[in-house]
Short mmCIF file of N, CA and C in Angstrom, two decimals:
data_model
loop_
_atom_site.label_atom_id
_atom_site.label_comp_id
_atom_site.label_asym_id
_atom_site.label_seq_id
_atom_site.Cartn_x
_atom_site.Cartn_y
_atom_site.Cartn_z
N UNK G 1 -2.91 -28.83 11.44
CA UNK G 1 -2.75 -27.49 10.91
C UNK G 1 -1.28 -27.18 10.64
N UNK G 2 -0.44 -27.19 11.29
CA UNK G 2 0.85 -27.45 10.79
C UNK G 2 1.62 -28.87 10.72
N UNK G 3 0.93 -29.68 10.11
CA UNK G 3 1.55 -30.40 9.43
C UNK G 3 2.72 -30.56 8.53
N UNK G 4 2.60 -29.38 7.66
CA UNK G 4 3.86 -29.11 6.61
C UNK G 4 4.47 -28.33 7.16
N UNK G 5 4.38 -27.21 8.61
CA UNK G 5 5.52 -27.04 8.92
C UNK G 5 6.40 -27.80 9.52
N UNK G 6 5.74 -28.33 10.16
CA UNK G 6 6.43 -29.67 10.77
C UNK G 6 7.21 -30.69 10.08
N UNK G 7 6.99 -31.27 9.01
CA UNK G 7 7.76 -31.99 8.22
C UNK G 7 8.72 -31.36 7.70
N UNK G 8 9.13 -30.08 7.51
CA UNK G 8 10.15 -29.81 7.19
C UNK G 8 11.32 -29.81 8.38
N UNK G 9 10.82 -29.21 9.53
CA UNK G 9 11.35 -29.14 10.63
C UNK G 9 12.44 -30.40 10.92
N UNK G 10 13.63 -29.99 11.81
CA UNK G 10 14.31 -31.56 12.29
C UNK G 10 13.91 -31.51 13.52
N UNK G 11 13.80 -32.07 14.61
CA UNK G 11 14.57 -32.07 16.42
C UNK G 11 15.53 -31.25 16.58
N UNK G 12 15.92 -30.91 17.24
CA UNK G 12 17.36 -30.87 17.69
C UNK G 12 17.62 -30.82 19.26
N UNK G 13 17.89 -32.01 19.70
CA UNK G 13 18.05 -32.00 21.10
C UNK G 13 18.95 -31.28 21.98
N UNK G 14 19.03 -30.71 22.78
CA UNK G 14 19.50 -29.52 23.48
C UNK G 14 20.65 -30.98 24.39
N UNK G 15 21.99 -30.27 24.84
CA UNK G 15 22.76 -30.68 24.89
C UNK G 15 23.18 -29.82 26.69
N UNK G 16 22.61 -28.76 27.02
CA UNK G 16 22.43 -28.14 27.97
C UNK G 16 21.57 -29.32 28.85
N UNK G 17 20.73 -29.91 28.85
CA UNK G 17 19.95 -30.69 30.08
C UNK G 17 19.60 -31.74 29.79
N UNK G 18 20.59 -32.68 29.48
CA UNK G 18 20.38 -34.23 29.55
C UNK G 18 19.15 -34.86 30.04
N UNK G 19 18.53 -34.18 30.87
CA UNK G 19 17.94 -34.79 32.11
C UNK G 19 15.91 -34.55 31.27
N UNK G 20 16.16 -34.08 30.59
CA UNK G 20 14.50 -33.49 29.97
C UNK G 20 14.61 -33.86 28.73
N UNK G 21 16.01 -33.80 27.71
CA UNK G 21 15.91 -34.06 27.01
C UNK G 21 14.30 -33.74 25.39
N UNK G 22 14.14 -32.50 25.68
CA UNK G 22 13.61 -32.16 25.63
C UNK G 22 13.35 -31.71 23.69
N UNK G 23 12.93 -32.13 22.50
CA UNK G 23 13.46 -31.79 21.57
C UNK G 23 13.11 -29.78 20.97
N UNK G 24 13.89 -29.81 20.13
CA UNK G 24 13.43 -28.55 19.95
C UNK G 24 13.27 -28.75 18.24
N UNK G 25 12.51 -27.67 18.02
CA UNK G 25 12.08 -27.61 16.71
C UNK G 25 12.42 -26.21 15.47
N UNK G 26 13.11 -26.92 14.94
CA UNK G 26 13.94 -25.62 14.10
C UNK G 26 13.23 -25.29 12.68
N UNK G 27 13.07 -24.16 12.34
CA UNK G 27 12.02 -23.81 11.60
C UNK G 27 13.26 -23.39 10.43
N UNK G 28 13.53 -23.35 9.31
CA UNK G 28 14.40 -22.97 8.34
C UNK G 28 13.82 -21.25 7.85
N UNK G 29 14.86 -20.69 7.81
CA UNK G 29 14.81 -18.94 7.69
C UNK G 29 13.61 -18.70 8.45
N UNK G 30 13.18 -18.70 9.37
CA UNK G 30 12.22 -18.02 10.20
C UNK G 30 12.51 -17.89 11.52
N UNK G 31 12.08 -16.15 12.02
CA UNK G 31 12.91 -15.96 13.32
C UNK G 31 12.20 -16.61 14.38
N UNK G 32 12.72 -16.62 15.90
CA UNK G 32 11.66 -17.46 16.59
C UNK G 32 10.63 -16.08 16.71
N UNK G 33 11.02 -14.81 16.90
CA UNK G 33 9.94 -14.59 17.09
C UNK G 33 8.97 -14.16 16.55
N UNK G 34 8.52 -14.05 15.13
CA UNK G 34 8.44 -14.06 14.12
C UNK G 34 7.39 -15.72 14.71
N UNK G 35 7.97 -16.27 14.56
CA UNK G 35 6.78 -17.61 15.08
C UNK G 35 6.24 -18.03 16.42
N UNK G 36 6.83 -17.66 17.11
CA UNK G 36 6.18 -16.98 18.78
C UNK G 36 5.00 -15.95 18.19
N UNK G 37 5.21 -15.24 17.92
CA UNK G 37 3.99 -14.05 17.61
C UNK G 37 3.21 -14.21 16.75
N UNK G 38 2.91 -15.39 15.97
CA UNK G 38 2.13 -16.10 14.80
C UNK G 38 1.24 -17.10 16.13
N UNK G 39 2.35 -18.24 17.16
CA UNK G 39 1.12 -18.70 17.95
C UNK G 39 0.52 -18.09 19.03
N UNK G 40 1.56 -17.14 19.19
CA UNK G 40 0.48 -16.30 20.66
C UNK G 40 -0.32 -15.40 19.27
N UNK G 41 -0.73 -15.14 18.63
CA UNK G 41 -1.93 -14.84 18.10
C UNK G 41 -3.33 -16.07 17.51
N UNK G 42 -2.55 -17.03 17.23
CA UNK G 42 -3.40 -17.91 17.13
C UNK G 42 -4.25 -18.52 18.41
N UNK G 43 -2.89 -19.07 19.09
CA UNK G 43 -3.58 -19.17 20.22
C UNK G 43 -3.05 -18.25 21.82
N UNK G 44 -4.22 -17.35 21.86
CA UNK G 44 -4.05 -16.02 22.62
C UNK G 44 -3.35 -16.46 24.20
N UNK G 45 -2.28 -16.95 24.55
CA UNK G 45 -1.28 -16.76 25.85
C UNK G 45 -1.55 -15.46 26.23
N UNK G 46 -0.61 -14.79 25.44
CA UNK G 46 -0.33 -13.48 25.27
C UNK G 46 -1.15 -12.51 23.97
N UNK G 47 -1.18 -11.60 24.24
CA UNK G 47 -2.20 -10.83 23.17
C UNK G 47 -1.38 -9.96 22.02
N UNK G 48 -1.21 -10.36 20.91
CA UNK G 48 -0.03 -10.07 20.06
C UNK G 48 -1.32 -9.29 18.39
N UNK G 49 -0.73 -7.99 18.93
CA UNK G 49 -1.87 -6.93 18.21
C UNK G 49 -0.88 -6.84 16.72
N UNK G 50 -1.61 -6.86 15.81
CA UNK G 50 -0.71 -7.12 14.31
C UNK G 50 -0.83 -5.30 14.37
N UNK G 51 0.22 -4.93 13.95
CA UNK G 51 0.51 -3.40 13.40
C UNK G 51 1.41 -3.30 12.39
N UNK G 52 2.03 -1.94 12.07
CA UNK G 52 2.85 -1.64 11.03
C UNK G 52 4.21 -2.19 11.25
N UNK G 53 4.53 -2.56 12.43
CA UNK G 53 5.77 -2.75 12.66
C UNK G 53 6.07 -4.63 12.42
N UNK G 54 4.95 -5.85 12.40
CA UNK G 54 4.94 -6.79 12.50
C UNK G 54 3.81 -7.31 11.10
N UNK G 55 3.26 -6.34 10.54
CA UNK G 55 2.17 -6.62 9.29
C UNK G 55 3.02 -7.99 8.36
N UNK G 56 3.97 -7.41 7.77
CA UNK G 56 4.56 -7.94 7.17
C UNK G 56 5.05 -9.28 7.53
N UNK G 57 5.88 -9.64 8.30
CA UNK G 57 5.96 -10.85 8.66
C UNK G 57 4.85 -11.83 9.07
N UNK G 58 3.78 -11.14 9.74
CA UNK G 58 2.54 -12.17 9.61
C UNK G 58 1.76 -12.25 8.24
N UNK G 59 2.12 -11.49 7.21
CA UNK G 59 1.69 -11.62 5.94
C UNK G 59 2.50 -13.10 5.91
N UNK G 60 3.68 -12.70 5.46
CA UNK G 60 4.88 -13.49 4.37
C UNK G 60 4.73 -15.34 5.48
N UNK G 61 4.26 -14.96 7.13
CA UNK G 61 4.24 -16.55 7.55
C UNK G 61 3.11 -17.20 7.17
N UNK G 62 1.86 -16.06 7.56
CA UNK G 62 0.69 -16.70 7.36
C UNK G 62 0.32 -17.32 6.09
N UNK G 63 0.88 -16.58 5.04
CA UNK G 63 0.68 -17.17 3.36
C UNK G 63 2.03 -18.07 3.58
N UNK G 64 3.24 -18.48 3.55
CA UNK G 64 3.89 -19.18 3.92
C UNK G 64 3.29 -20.62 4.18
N UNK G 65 2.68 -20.32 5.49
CA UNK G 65 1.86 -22.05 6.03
C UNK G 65 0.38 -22.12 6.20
N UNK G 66 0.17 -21.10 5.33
CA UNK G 66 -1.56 -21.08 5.13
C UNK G 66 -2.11 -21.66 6.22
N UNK G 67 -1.89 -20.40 7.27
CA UNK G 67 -2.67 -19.73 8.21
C UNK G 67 -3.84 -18.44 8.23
N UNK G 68 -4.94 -19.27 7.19
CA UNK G 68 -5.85 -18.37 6.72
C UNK G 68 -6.40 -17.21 8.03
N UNK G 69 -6.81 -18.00 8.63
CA UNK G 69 -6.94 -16.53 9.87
C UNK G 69 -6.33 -15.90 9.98
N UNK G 70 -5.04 -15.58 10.18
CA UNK G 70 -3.99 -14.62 10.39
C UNK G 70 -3.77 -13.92 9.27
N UNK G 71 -3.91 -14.66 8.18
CA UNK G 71 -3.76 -13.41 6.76
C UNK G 71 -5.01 -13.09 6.74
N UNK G 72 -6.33 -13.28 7.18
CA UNK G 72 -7.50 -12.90 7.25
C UNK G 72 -7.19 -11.55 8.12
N UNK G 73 -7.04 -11.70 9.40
CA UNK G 73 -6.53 -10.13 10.45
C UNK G 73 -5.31 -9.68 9.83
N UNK G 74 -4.51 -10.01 9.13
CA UNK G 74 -3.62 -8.94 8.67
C UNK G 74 -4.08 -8.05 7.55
N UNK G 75 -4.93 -8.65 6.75
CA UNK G 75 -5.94 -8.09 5.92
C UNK G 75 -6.88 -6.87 6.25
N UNK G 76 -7.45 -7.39 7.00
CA UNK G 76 -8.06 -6.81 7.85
C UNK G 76 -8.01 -5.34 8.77
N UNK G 77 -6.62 -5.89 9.17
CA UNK G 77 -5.86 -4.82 9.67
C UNK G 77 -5.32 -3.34 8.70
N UNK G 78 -5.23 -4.06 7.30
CA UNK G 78 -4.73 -2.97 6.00
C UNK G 78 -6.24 -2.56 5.43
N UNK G 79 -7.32 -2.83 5.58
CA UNK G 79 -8.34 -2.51 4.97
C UNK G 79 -8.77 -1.21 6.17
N UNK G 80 -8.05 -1.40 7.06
CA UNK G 80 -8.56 -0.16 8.27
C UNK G 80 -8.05 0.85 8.30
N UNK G 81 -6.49 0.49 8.29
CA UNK G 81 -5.54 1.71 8.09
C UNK G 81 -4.51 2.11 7.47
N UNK G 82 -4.76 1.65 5.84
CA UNK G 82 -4.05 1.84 4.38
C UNK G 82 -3.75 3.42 4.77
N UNK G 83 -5.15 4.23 5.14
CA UNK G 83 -4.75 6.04 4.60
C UNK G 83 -3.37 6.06 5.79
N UNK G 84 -2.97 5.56 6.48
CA UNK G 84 -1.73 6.11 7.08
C UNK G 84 -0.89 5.99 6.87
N UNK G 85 -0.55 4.70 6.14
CA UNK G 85 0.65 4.58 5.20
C UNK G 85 0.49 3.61 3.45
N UNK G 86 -0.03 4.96 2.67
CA UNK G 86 -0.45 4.43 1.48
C UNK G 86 0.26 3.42 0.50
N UNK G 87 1.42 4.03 0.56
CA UNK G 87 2.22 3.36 -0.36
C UNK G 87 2.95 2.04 0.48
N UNK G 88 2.95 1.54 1.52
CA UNK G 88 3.36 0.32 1.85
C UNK G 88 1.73 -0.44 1.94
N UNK G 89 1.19 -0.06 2.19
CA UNK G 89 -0.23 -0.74 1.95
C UNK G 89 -0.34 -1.25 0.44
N UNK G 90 -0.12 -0.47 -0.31
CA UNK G 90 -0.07 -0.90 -1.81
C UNK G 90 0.67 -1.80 -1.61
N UNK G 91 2.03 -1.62 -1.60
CA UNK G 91 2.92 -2.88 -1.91
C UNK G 91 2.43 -4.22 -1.19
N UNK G 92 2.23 -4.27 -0.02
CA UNK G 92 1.93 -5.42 0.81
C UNK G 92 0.45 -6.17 -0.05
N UNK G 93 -0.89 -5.14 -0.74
CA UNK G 93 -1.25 -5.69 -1.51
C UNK G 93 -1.43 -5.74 -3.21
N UNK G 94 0.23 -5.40 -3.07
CA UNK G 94 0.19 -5.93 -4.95
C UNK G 94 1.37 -7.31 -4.31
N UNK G 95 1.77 -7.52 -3.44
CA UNK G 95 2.25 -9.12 -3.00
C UNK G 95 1.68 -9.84 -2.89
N UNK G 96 0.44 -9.45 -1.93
CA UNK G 96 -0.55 -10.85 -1.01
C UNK G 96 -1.88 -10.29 -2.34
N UNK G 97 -1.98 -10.14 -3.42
CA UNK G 97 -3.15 -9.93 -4.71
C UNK G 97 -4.34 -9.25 -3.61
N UNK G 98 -4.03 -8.21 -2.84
CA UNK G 98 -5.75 -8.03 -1.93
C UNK G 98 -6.12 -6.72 -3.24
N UNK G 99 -7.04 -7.32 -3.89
CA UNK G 99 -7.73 -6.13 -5.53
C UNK G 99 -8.38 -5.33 -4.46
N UNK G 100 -9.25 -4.91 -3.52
CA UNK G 100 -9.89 -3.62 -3.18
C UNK G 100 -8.75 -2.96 -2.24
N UNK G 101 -8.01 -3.76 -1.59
CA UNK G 101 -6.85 -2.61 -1.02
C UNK G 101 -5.73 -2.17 -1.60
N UNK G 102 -5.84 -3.24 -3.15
CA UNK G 102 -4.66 -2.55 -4.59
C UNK G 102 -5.08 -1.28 -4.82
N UNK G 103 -6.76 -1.25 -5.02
CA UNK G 103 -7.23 -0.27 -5.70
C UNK G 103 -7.33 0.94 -4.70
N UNK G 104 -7.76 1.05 -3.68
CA UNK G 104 -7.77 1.88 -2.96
C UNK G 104 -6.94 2.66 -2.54
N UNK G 105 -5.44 1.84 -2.12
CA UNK G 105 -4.10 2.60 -1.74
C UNK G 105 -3.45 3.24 -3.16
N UNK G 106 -3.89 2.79 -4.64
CA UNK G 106 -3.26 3.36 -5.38
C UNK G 106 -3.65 4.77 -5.10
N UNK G 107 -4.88 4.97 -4.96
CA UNK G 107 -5.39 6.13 -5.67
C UNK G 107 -4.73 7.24 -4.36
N UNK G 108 -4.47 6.96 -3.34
CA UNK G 108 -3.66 7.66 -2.58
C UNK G 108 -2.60 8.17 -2.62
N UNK G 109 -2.08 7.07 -3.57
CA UNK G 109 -0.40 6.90 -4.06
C UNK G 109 -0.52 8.10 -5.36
N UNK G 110 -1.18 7.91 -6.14
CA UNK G 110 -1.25 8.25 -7.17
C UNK G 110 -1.50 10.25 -6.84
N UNK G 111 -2.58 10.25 -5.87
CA UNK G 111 -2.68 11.55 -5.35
C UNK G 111 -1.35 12.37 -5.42
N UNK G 112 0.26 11.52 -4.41
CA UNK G 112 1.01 12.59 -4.38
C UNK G 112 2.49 11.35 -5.00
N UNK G 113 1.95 11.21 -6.12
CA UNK G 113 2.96 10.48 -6.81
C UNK G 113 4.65 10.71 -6.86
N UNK G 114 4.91 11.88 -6.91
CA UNK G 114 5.60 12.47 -6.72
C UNK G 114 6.58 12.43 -5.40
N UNK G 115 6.03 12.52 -4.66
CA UNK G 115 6.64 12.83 -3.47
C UNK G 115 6.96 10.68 -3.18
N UNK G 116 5.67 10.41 -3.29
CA UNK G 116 5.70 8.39 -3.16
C UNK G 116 7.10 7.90 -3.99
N UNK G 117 7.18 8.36 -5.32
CA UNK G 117 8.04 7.75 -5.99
C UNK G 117 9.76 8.36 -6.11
N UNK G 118 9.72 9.32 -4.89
CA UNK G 118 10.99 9.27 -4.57
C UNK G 118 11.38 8.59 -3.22
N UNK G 119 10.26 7.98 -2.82
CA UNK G 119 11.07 7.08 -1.37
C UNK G 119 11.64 6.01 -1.98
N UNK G 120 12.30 5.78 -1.37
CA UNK G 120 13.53 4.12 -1.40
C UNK G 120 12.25 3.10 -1.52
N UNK G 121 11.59 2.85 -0.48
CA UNK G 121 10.29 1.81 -0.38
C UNK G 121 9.55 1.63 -1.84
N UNK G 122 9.68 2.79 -2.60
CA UNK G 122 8.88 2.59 -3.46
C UNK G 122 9.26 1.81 -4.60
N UNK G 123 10.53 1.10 -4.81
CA UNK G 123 11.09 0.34 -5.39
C UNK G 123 10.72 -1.30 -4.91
N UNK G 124 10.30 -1.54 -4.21
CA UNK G 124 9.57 -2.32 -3.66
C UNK G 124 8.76 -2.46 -4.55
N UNK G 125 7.73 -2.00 -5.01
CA UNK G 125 6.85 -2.12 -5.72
C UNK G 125 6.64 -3.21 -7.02
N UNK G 126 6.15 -4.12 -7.25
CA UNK G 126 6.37 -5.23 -8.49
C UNK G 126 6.47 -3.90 -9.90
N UNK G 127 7.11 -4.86 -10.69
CA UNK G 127 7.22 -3.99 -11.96
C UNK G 127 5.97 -3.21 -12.84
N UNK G 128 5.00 -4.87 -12.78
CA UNK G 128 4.06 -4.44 -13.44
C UNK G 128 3.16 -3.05 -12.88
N UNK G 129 3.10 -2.73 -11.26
CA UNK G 129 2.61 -1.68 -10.02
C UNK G 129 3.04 -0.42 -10.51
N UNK G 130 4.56 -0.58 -10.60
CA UNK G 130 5.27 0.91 -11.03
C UNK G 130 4.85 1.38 -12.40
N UNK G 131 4.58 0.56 -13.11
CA UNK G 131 4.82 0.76 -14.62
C UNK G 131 3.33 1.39 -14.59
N UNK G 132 1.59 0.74 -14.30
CA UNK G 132 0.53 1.18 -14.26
C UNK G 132 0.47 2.34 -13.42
N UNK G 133 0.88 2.57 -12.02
CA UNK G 133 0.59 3.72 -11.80
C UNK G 133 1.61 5.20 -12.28
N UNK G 134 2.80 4.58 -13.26
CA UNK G 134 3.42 5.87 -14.16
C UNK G 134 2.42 6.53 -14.83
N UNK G 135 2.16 5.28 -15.72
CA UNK G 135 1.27 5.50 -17.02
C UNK G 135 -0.03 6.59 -16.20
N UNK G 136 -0.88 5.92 -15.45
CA UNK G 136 -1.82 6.42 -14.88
C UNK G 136 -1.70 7.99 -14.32
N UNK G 137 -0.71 8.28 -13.63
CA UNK G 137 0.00 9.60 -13.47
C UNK G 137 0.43 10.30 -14.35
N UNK G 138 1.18 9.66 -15.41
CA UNK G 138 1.64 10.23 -16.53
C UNK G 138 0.21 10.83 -17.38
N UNK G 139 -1.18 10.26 -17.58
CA UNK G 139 -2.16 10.56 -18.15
C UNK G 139 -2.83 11.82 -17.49
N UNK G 140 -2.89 11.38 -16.39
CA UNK G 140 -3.38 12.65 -15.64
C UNK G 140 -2.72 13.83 -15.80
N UNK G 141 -1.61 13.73 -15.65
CA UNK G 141 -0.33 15.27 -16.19
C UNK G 141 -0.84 15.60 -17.57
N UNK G 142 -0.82 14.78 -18.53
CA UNK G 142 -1.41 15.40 -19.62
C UNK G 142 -2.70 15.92 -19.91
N UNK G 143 -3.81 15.50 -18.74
CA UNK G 143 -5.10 15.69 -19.50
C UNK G 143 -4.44 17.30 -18.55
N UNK G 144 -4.51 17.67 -17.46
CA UNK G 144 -4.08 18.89 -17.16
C UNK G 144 -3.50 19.91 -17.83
N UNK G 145 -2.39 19.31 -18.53
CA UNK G 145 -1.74 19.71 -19.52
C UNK G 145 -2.49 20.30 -20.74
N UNK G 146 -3.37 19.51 -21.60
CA UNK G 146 -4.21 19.78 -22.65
C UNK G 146 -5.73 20.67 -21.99
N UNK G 147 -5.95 20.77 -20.70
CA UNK G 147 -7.33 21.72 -19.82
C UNK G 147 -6.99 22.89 -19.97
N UNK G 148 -5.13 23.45 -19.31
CA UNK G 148 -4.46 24.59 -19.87
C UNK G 148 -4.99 25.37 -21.05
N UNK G 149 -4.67 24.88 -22.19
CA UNK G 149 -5.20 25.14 -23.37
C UNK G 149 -6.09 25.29 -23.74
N UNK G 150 -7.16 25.59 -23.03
CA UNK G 150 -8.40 25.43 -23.50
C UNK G 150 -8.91 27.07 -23.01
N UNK G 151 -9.56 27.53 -24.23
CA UNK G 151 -9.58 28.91 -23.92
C UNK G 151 -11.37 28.86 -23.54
N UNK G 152 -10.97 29.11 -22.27
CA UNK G 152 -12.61 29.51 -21.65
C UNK G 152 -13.35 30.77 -21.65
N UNK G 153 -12.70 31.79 -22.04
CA UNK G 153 -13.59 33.32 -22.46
C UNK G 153 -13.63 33.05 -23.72
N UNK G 154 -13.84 32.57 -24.99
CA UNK G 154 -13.97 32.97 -25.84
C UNK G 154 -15.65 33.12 -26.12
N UNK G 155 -16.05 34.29 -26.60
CA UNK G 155 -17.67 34.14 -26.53
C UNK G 155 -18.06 34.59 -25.50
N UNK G 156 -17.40 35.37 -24.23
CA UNK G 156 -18.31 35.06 -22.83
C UNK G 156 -18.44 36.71 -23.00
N UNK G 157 -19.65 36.81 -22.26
CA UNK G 157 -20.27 38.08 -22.10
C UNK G 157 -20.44 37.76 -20.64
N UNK G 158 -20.05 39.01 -19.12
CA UNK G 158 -20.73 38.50 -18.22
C UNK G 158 -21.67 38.96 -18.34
N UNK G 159 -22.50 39.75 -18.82
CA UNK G 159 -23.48 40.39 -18.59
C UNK G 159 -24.47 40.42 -20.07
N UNK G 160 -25.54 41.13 -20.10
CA UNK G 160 -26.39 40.79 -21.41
C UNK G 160 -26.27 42.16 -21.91
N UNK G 161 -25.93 43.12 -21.57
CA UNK G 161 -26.22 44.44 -21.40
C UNK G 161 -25.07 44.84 -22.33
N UNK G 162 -24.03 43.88 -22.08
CA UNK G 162 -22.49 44.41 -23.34
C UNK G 162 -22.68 44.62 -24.39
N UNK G 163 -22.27 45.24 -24.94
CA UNK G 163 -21.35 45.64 -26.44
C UNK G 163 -20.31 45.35 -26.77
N UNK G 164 -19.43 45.36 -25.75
CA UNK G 164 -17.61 45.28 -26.73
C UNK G 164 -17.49 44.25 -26.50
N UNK G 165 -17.72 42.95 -26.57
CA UNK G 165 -16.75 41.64 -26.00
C UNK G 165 -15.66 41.74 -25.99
N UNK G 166 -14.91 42.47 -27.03
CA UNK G 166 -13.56 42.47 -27.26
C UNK G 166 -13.12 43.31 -25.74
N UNK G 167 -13.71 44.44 -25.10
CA UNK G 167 -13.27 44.96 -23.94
C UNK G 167 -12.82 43.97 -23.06
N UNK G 168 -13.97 43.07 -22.91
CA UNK G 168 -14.65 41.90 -21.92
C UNK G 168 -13.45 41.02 -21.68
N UNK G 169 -13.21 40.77 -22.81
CA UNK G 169 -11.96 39.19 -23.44
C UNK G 169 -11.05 39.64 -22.71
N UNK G 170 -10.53 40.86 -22.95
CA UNK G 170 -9.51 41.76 -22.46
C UNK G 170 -9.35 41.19 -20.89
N UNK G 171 -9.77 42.19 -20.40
CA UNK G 171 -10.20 42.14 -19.29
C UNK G 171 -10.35 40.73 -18.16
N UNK G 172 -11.06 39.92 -19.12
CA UNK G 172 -10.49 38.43 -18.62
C UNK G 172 -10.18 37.61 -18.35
N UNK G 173 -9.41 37.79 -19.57
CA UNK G 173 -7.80 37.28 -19.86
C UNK G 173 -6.92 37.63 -18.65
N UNK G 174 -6.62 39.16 -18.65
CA UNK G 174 -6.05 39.53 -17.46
C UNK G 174 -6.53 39.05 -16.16
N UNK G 175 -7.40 38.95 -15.97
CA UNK G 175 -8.42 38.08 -14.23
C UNK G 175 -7.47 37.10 -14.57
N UNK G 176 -7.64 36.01 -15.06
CA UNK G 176 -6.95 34.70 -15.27
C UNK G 176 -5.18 34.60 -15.43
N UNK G 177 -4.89 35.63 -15.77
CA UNK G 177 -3.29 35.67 -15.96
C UNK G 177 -3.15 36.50 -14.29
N UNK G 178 -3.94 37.19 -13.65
CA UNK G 178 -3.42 37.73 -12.61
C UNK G 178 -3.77 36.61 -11.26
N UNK G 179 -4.71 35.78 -11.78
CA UNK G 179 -4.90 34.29 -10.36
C UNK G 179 -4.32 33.42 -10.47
N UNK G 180 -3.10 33.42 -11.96
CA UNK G 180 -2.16 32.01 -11.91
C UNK G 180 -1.12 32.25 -11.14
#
């Protein structure tokens, strides 16, 4: 199972205890613990719970050395609790391609777009991510935009009993200009 991490790996014999000689194994840009917490989850020593604070790095190792289980529970883990943090849920799956937790965290994102696309994090986001959910936001502002316009008393009688519509129009026009 790690085979290819291993081949990249050198020895490096520790120079502290002659006597054990013991080799050690150096992993290139990866922290130890960062790979301590990849095998105490694989194999449970210790019980190493994936959260918001460690998601990410068991993403980027587990796809790294295709450690399908572990990107399986980190998955897993974002399909549970995207609504708490929408917009890093997105990003983590417009990286690792997860399509039902793309789709799902957008529409969260998209909810308060506004407020999402002034965090720093949200630059994070791949190009093609930012650019679809503009557009997508940007459409929605307009259909709102063009609903405005749309004159809903024209013709309306509330009652059957009227005569003046023109009173009527009046009248609720003003209702509508006095609830905006």
């Amino acid at each position: 199972m790690f085979y290819d991490m291993f081949t990249c790996a050198t020895p490096n014999y520790s120079t502290q205890n002659d006597s054990e000689n013991t080799p050690v194994v150096v992993l290139e840009g990866e922290s130890k613990k960062t790979f301590e917490n990849l095998l105490s989850y694989i194999y449970p020593n210790t019980f190493i719970l994936i959260d918001w604070d460690n998601i990410e790095e068991f993403l980027r190792f587990s796809e790294k050395y295709i450690v399908d289980s572990v990107l399986l529970s980190a998955k897993t883990f974002l399909e549970r609790e995207f609504r708490k943090n929408p917009l890093y849920s997105l990003i983590l799956a417009d990286r690792y391609h997860f399509k039902s937790l793309y789709k799902e965290s957008s529409k969260l994102v998209l909810d308060k777009f506004p407020e999402y696309k002034r965090k720093d994090i949200f630059s994070q986001l791949s190009l093609y991510s930012h650019t679809v959910l503009t557009k997508k936001y940007n459409a929605y502002t307009d259909s709102l935009a063009k609903l405005a316009n749309v004159d809903f008393t024209s013709g309306y009688l509330h009652c059957d009993d009227c005569n003046k519509q023109s009173d009527h129009d009046l009248k609720i026009n003003q209702e509508f200009i006095e609830r905006s």
